mmCIF file of N, CA and C in Angstrom:
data_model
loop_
_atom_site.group_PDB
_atom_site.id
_atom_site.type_symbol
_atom_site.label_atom_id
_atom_site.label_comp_id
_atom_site.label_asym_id
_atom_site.label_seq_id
_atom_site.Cartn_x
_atom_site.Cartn_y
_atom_site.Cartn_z
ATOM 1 N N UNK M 215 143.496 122.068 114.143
ATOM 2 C CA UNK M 215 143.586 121.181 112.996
ATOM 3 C C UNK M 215 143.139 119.766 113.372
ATOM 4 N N UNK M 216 143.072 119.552 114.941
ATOM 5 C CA UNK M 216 143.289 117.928 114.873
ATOM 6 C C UNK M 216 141.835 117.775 115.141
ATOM 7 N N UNK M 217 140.751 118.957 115.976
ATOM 8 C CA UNK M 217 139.714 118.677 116.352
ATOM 9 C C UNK M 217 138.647 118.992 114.671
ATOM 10 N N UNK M 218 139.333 119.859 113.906
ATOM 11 C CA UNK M 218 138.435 119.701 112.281
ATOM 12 C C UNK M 218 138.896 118.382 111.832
ATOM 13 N N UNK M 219 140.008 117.748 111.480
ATOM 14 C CA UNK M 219 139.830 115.915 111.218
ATOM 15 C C UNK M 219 138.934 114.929 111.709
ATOM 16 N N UNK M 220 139.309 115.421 113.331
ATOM 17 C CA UNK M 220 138.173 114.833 113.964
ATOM 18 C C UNK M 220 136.392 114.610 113.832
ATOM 19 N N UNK M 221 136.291 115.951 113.353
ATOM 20 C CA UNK M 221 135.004 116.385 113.135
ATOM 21 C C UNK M 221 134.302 116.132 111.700
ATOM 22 N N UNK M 222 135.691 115.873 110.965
ATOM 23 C CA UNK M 222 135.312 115.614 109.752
ATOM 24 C C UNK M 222 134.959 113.966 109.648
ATOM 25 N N UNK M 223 135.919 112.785 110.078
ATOM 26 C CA UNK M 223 135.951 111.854 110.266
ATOM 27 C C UNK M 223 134.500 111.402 110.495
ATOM 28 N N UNK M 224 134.064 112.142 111.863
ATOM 29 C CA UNK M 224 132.830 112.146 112.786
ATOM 30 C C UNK M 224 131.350 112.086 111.335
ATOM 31 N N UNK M 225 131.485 113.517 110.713
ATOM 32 C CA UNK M 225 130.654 113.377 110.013
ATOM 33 C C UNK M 225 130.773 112.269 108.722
ATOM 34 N N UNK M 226 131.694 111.810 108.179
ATOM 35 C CA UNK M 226 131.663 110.749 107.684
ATOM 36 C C UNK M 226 131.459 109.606 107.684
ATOM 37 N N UNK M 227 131.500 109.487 109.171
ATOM 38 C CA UNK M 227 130.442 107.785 109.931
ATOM 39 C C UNK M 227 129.861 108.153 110.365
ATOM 40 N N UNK M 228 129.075 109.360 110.415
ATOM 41 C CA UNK M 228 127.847 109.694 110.425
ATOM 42 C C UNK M 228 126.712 109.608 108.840
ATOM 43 N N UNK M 229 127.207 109.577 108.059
ATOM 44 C CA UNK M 229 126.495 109.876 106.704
ATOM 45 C C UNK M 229 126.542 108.032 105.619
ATOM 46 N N UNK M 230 127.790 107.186 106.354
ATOM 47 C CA UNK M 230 127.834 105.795 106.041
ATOM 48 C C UNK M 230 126.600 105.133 106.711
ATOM 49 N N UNK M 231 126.352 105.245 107.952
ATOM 50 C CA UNK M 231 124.814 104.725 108.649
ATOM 51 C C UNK M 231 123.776 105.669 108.249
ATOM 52 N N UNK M 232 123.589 106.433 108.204
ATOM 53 C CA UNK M 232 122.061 107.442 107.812
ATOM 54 C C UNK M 232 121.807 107.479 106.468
ATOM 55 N N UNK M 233 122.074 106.184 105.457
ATOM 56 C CA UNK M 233 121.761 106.046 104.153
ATOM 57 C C UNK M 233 120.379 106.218 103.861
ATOM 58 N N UNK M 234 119.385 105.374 104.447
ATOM 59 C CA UNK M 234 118.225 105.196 104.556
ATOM 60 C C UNK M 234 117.517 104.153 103.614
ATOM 61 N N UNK M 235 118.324 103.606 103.086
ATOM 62 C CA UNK M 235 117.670 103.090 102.169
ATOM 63 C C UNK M 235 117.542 100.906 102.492
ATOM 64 N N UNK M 236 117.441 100.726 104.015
ATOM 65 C CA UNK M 236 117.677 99.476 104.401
ATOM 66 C C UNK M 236 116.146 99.022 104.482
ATOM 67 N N UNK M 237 115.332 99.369 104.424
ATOM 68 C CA UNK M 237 113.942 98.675 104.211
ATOM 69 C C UNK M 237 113.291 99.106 103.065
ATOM 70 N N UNK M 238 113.834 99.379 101.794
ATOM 71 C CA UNK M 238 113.111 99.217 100.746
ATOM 72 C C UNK M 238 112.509 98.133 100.051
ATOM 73 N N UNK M 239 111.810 98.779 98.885
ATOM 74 C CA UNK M 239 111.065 97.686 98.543
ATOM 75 C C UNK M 239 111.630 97.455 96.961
ATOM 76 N N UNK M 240 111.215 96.771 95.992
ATOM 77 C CA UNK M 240 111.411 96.688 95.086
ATOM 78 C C UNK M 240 110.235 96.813 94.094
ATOM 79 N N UNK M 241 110.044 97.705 93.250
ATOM 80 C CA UNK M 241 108.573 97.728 92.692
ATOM 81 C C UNK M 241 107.533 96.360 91.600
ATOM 82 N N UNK M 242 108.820 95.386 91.560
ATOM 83 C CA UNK M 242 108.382 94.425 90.912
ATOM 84 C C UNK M 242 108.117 93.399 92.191
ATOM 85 N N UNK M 243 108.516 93.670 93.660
ATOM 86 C CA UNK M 243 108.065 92.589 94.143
ATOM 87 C C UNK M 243 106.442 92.597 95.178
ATOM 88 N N UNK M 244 105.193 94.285 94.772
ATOM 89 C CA UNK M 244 104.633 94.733 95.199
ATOM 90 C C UNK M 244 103.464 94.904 94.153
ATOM 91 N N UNK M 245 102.506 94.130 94.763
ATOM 92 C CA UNK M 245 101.174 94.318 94.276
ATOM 93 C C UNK M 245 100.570 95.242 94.632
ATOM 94 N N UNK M 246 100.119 96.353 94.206
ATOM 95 C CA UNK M 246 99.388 97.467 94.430
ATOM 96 C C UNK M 246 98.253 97.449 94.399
ATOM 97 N N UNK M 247 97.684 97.490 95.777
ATOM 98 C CA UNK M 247 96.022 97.636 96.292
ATOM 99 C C UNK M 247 95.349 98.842 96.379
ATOM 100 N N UNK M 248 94.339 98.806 95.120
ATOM 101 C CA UNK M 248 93.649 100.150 94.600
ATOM 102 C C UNK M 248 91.998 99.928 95.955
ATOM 103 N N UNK M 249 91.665 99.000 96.178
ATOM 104 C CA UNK M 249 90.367 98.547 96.641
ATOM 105 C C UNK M 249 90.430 97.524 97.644
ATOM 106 N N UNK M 250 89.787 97.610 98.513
ATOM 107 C CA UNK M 250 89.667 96.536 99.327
ATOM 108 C C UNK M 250 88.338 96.596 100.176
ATOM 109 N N UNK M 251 87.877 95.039 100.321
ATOM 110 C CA UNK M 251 86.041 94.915 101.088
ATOM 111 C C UNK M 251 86.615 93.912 101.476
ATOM 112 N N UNK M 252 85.439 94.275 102.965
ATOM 113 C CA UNK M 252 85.500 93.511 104.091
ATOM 114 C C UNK M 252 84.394 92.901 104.531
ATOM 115 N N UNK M 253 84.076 92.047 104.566
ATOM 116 C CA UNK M 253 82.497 91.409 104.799
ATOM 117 C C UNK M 253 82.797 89.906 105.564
ATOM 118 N N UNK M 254 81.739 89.846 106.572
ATOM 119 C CA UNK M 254 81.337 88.812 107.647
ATOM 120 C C UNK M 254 80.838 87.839 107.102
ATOM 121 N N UNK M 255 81.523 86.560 107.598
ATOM 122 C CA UNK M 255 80.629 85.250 106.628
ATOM 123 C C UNK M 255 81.072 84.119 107.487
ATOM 124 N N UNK M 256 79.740 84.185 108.051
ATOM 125 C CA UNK M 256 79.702 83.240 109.629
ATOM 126 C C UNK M 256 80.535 83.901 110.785
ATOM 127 N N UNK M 257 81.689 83.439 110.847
ATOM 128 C CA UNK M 257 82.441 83.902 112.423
ATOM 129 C C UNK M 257 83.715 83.730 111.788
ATOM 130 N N UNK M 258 83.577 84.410 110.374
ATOM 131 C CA UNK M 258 85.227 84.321 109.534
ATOM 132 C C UNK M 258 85.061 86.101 109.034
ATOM 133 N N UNK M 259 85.805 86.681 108.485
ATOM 134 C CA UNK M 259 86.015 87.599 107.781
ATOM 135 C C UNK M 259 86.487 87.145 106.247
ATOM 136 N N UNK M 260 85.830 87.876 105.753
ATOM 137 C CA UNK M 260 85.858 87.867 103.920
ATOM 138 C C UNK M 260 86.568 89.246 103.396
ATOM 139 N N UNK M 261 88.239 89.260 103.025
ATOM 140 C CA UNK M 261 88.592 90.255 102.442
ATOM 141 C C UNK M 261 89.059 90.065 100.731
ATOM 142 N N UNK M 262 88.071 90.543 100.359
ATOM 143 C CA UNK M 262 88.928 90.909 98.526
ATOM 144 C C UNK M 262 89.659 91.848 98.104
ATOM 145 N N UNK M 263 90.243 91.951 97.757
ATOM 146 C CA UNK M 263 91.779 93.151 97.321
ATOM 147 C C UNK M 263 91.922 93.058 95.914
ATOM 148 N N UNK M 264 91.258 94.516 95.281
ATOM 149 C CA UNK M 264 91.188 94.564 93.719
ATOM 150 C C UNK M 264 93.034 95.064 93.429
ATOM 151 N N UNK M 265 93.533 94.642 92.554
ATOM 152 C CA UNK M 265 95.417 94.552 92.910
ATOM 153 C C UNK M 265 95.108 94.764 91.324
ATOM 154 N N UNK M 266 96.053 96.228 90.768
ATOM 155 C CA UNK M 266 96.268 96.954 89.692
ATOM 156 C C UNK M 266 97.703 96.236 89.293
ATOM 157 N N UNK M 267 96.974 95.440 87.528
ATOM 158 C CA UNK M 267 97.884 94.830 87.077
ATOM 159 C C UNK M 267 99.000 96.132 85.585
ATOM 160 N N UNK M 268 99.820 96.158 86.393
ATOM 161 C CA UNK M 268 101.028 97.570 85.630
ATOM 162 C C UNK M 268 100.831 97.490 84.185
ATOM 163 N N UNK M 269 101.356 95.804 83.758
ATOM 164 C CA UNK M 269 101.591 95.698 82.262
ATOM 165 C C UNK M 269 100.490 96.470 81.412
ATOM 166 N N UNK M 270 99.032 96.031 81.920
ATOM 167 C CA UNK M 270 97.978 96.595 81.524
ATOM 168 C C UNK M 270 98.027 98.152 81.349
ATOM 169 N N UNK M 271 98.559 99.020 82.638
ATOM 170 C CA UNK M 271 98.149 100.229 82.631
ATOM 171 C C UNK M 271 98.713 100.667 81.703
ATOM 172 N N UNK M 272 99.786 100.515 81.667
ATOM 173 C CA UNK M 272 101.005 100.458 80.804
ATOM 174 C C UNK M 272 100.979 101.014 79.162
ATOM 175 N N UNK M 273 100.348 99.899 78.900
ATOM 176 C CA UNK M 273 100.034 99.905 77.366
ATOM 177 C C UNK M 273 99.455 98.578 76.794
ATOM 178 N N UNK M 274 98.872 99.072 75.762
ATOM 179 C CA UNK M 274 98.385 97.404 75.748
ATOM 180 C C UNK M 274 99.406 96.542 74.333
ATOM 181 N N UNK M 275 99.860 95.843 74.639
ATOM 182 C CA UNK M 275 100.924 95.048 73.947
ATOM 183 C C UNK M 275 100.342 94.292 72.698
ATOM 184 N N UNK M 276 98.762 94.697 72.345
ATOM 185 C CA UNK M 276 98.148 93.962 71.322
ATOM 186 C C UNK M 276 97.432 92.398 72.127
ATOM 187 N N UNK M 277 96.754 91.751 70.961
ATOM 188 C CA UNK M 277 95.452 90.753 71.420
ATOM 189 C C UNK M 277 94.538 91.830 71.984
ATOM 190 N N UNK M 278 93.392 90.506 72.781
ATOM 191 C CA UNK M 278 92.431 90.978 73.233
ATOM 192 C C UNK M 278 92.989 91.869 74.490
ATOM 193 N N UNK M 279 91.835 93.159 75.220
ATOM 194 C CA UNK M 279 92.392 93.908 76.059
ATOM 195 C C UNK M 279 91.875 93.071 77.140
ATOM 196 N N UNK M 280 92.407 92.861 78.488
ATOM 197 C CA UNK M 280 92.294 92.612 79.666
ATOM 198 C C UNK M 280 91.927 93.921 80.905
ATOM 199 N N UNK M 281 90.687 92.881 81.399
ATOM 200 C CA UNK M 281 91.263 94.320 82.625
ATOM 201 C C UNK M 281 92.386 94.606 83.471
ATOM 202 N N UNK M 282 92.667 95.420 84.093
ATOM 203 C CA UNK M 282 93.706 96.485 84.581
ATOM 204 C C UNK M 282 93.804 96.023 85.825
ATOM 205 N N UNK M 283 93.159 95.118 86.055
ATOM 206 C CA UNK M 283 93.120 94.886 87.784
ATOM 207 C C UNK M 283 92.705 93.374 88.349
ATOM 208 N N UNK M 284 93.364 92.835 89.065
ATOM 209 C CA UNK M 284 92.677 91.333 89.428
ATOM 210 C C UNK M 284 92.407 91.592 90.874
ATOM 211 N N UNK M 285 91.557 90.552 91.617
ATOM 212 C CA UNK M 285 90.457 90.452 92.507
ATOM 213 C C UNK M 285 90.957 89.196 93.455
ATOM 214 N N UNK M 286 91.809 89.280 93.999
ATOM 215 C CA UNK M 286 91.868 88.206 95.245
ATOM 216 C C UNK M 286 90.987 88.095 96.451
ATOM 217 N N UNK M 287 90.620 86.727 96.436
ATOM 218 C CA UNK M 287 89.289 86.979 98.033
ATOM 219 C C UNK M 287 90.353 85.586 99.234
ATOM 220 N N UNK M 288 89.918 85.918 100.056
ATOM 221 C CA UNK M 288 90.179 84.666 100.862
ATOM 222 C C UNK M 288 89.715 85.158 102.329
ATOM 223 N N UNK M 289 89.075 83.953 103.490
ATOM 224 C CA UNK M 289 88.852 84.435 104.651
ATOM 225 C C UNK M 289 89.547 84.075 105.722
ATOM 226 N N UNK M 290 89.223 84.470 106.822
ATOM 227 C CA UNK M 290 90.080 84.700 108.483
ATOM 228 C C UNK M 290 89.539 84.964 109.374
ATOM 229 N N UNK M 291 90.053 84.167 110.107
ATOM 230 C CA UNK M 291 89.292 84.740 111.490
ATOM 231 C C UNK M 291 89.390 86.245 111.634
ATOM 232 N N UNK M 292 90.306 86.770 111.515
ATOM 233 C CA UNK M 292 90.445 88.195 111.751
ATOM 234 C C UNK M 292 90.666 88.698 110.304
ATOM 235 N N UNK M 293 90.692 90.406 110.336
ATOM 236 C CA UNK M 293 90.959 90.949 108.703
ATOM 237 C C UNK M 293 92.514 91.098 108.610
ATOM 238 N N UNK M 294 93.217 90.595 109.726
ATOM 239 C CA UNK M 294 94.885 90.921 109.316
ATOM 240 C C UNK M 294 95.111 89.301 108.469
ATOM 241 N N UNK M 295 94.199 88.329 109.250
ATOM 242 C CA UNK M 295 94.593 86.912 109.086
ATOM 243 C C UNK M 295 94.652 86.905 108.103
ATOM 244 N N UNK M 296 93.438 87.374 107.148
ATOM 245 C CA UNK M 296 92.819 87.086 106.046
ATOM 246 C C UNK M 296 93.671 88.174 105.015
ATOM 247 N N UNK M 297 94.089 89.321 104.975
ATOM 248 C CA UNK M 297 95.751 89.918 104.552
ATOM 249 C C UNK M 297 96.043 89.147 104.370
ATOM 250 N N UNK M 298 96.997 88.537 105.328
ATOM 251 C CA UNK M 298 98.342 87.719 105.009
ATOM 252 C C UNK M 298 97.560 86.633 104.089
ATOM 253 N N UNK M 299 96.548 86.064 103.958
ATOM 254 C CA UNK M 299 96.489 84.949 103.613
ATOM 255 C C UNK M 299 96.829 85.204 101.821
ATOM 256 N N UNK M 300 95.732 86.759 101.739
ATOM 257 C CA UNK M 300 95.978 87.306 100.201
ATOM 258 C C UNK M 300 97.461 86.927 99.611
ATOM 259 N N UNK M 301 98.105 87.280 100.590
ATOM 260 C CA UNK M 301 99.828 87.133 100.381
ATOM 261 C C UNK M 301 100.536 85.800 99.568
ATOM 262 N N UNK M 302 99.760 84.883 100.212
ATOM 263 C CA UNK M 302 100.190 83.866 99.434
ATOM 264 C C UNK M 302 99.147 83.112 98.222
ATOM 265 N N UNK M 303 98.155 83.831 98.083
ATOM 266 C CA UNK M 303 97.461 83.290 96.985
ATOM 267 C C UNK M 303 98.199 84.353 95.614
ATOM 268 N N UNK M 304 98.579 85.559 96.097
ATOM 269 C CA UNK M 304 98.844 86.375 95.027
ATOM 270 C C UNK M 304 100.337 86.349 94.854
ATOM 271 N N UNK M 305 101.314 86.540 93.647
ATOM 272 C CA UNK M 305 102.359 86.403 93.405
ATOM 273 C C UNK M 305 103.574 87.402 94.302
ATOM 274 N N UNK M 306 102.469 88.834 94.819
ATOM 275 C CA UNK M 306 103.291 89.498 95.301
ATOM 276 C C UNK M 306 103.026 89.896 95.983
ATOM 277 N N UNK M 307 103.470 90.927 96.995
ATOM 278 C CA UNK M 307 103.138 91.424 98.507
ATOM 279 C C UNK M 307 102.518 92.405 98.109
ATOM 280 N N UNK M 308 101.622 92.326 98.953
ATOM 281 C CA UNK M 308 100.085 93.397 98.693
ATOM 282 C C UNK M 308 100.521 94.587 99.498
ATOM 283 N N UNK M 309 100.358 95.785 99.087
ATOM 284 C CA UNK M 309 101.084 96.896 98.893
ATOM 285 C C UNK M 309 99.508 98.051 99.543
ATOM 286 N N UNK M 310 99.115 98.195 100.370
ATOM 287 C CA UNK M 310 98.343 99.051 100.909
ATOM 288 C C UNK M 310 98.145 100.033 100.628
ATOM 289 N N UNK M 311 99.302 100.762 100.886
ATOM 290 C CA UNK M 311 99.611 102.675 100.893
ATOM 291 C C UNK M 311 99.007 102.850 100.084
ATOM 292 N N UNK M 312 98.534 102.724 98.478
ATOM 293 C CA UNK M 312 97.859 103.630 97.781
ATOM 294 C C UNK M 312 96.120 103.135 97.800
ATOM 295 N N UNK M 313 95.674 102.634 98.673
ATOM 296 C CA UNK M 313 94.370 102.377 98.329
ATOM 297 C C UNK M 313 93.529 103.846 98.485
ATOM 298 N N UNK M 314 92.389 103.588 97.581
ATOM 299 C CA UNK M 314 91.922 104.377 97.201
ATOM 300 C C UNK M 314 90.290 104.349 98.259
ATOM 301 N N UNK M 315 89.675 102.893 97.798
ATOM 302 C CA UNK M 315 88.530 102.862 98.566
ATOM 303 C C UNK M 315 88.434 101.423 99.619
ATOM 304 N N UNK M 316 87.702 101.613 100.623
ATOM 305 C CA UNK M 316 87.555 100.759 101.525
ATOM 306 C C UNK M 316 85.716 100.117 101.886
ATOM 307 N N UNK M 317 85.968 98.895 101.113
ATOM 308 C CA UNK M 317 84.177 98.757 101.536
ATOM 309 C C UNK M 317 83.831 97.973 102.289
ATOM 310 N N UNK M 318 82.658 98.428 103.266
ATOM 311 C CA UNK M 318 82.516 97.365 104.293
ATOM 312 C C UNK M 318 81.061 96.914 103.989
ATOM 313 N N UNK M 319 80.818 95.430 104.292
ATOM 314 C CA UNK M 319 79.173 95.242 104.023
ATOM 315 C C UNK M 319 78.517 96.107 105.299
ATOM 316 N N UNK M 320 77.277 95.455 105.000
ATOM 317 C CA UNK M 320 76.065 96.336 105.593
ATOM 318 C C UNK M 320 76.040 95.406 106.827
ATOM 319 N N UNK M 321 76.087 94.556 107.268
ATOM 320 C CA UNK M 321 76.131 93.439 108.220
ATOM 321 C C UNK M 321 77.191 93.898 108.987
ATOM 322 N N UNK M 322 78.422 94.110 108.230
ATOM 323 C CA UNK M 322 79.413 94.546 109.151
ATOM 324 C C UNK M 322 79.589 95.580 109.879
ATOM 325 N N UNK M 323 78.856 96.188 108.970
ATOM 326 C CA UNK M 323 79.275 97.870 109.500
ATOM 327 C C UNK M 323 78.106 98.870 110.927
ATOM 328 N N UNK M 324 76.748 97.932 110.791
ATOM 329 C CA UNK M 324 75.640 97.751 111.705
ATOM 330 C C UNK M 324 76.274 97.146 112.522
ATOM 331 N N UNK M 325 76.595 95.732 112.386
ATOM 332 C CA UNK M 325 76.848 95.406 113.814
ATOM 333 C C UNK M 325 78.450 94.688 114.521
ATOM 334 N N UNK M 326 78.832 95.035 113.783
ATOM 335 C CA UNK M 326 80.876 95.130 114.259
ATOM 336 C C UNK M 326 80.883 93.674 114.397
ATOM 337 N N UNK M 327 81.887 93.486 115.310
ATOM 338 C CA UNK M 327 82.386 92.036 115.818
ATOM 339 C C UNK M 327 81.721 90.967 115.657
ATOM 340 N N UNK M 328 79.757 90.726 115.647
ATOM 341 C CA UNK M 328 79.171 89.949 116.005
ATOM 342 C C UNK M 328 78.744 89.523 115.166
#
């Protein structure tokens, strides 16, 4: 009897820590990146991130229709720099996982780093 309490106890602070749910996100605080290009311009990197606006997909609430998607550019020395930088020009954290396409110029993709 005392080692099933025990065991029971056991699995019960076992199942209080293994929630999983401590690095979520919130879906209103995530810009969703359908597209993203990468292009060389001088000894900077040029990334634009086409970012799918919801309300739009949504439905359209009346007035004129808008497109479905806005276009952030900004550059970096590197393509992570130039990420983060998206981050703060756009209202929300740019959200990767669902991209769809990845374009690289012709400059870049011939000759890498240089």
């Amino acid at each position: 009897m005392k080692r099933r309490s025990l065991l029971l106890c056991l699995l019960v602070l076992m199942q209080i820590g293994l929630t999983g749910c401590s690095s979520r996100e919130e879906m209103n605080d995530l810009a969703i990146a359908v597209g993203i290009g990468i292009d060389k311009v001088g000894d900077e990197f040029q990334v634009s991130a086409q970012v799918v606006l919801p309300s739009q997909i949504a439905g359209s609430k009346g007035g004129s229709p808008q497109s479905p998607v806005n276009l952030y550019k900004t550059t970096g020395k590197t393509v992570y720099e130039a990420l983060r930088k998206i981050t703060t020009v756009s209202p929300r954290k740019i959200y990767i996982s669902h991209l769809r396409i990845l374009v690289l110029s012709e400059d870049l993709a011939r000759g890498g780093n240089s």
